[in-house]
CSV table of C-alpha atoms in Angstrom, one decimal:
chain,number,residue,atom,x,y,z
A,219,UNK,CA,5.2,1.3,-10.1
A,220,UNK,CA,1.9,0.3,-12.0
A,221,UNK,CA,-1.3,1.2,-12.7
A,222,UNK,CA,-4.9,-0.5,-11.4
A,223,UNK,CA,-8.3,1.0,-11.1
A,224,UNK,CA,-9.1,2.6,-7.8
A,225,UNK,CA,-12.1,4.2,-6.1
A,226,UNK,CA,-11.6,6.6,-3.7
A,227,UNK,CA,-15.1,7.3,-2.1
A,228,UNK,CA,-15.9,10.9,0.0
A,229,UNK,CA,-18.3,11.3,2.8
A,230,UNK,CA,-21.6,13.2,1.6
A,231,UNK,CA,-21.3,17.0,2.5
A,232,UNK,CA,-17.5,16.3,3.6
A,233,UNK,CA,-15.7,17.6,0.3
A,234,UNK,CA,-13.4,19.6,2.5
A,235,UNK,CA,-11.6,16.5,3.2
A,236,UNK,CA,-10.4,15.7,-0.5
A,237,UNK,CA,-6.8,15.0,-0.5
A,238,UNK,CA,-5.1,17.9,-2.6
A,239,UNK,CA,-4.2,15.6,-5.3
A,240,UNK,CA,-2.5,16.6,-8.8
A,241,UNK,CA,-3.1,15.1,-12.0
A,242,UNK,CA,-0.1,12.9,-13.6
A,243,UNK,CA,1.8,13.2,-10.1
A,244,UNK,CA,2.7,10.1,-7.4
A,245,UNK,CA,0.6,9.4,-4.7
A,246,UNK,CA,1.0,6.8,-1.9
A,247,UNK,CA,-2.4,5.0,-1.4
A,248,UNK,CA,-4.1,2.9,1.4
A,249,UNK,CA,-6.5,0.8,0.7
A,250,UNK,CA,-7.5,-2.8,0.1
A,251,UNK,CA,-7.7,-5.3,-3.0
A,252,UNK,CA,-11.0,-6.2,-4.2
A,253,UNK,CA,-12.1,-8.4,-7.1
A,254,UNK,CA,-14.8,-7.1,-9.1
A,255,UNK,CA,-15.6,-9.8,-11.6
A,256,UNK,CA,-12.3,-10.5,-13.2
A,257,UNK,CA,-11.1,-7.2,-12.9
A,258,UNK,CA,-8.7,-6.4,-9.7
A,259,UNK,CA,-9.7,-3.0,-8.1
A,260,UNK,CA,-8.3,-1.0,-5.0
A,261,UNK,CA,-11.1,0.7,-2.2
A,262,UNK,CA,-9.1,3.6,-1.3
A,263,UNK,CA,-9.2,4.6,2.4
A,264,UNK,CA,-6.4,7.1,2.3
A,265,UNK,CA,-4.9,9.2,-0.5
A,266,UNK,CA,-1.5,11.1,-0.1
A,267,UNK,CA,0.6,13.0,-2.3
A,268,UNK,CA,4.6,12.6,-2.5
A,269,UNK,CA,6.7,15.2,-2.3
A,270,UNK,CA,9.8,13.9,-1.6
A,271,UNK,CA,11.1,11.8,-5.3
A,272,UNK,CA,13.4,9.3,-2.6
A,273,UNK,CA,10.1,7.9,-1.9
A,274,UNK,CA,9.8,6.8,-5.6
A,275,UNK,CA,13.3,5.6,-5.6
A,276,UNK,CA,12.7,4.0,-2.4
A,277,UNK,CA,9.6,2.2,-3.4
A,278,UNK,CA,11.2,0.7,-6.7
A,279,UNK,CA,14.3,-0.6,-5.0
A,280,UNK,CA,11.7,-2.4,-2.5
A,281,UNK,CA,10.1,-4.0,-5.1
A,282,UNK,CA,13.0,-5.4,-6.8
A,283,UNK,CA,14.5,-6.3,-3.4
A,284,UNK,CA,11.0,-8.4,-2.8
A,285,UNK,CA,11.1,-10.0,-6.6
A,286,UNK,CA,15.0,-11.0,-6.3
A,287,UNK,CA,14.1,-12.4,-2.4
A,288,UNK,CA,10.8,-14.3,-3.6
A,289,UNK,CA,13.0,-16.0,-6.9
A,290,UNK,CA,15.9,-17.3,-4.0
A,291,UNK,CA,13.2,-18.6,-2.2
A,292,UNK,CA,11.3,-20.0,-4.8
A,293,UNK,CA,14.7,-21.5,-6.2
A,294,UNK,CA,16.3,-22.5,-3.0
A,295,UNK,CA,12.9,-23.7,-1.3
A,296,UNK,CA,11.7,-23.0,2.2
A,297,UNK,CA,15.1,-22.9,4.2
A,298,UNK,CA,15.9,-19.8,2.5
A,299,UNK,CA,12.7,-18.3,3.7
A,300,UNK,CA,13.6,-18.6,7.8
A,301,UNK,CA,17.1,-16.7,7.3
A,302,UNK,CA,16.0,-13.9,5.1
A,303,UNK,CA,11.9,-13.3,6.7
A,304,UNK,CA,13.6,-10.1,8.4
A,305,UNK,CA,15.1,-8.2,5.1
A,306,UNK,CA,11.8,-8.7,3.4
A,307,UNK,CA,9.7,-6.8,6.2
A,308,UNK,CA,10.1,-3.1,4.9
A,309,UNK,CA,7.7,-1.7,7.3
A,310,UNK,CA,7.1,-3.7,10.4
A,311,UNK,CA,6.2,-2.2,13.1
A,312,UNK,CA,6.9,-3.6,16.8
A,313,UNK,CA,3.7,-1.4,18.5
A,314,UNK,CA,1.0,-3.7,17.3
A,315,UNK,CA,-0.4,-0.4,15.6
A,316,UNK,CA,-2.4,-1.5,12.4
A,317,UNK,CA,-4.3,1.7,11.9
A,318,UNK,CA,-2.0,3.4,8.7
A,319,UNK,CA,-2.3,6.5,9.9
A,320,UNK,CA,-5.7,6.2,9.6
A,321,UNK,CA,-8.2,7.8,12.3
A,322,UNK,CA,-12.0,8.2,12.9
A,323,UNK,CA,-14.6,6.8,9.7
A,324,UNK,CA,-11.7,5.7,7.5
A,325,UNK,CA,-10.5,3.7,10.4
A,326,UNK,CA,-13.7,2.1,11.1
A,327,UNK,CA,-13.8,1.2,7.4
A,328,UNK,CA,-10.4,-0.6,7.7
A,329,UNK,CA,-11.2,-2.6,10.7
A,330,UNK,CA,-14.5,-3.5,8.9
A,331,UNK,CA,-12.5,-5.3,6.1
């Protein structure tokens, strides 16, 4: 739903784990937003091709919902937050697993950040 400069680092000698992504196709990125100078960039830990167009539509709807909820919160104040906090958590997990599907060295980098 937007554009940002992103950096995906491959480990030396490990080019076989490079994601099979085609140019000008949608992807799902997992990473960390960094600021370098005055420019924001994304440090990518994991990249997955989106094969189902429903994922793109769902993402757009989630973004719109988050925007409208934040506008409602800003106009009504903090009382709205308590009643609507559950509707803003699209991907909440109850298991406490914050690995985002990462494993091995990728997970170690995420935990270090």
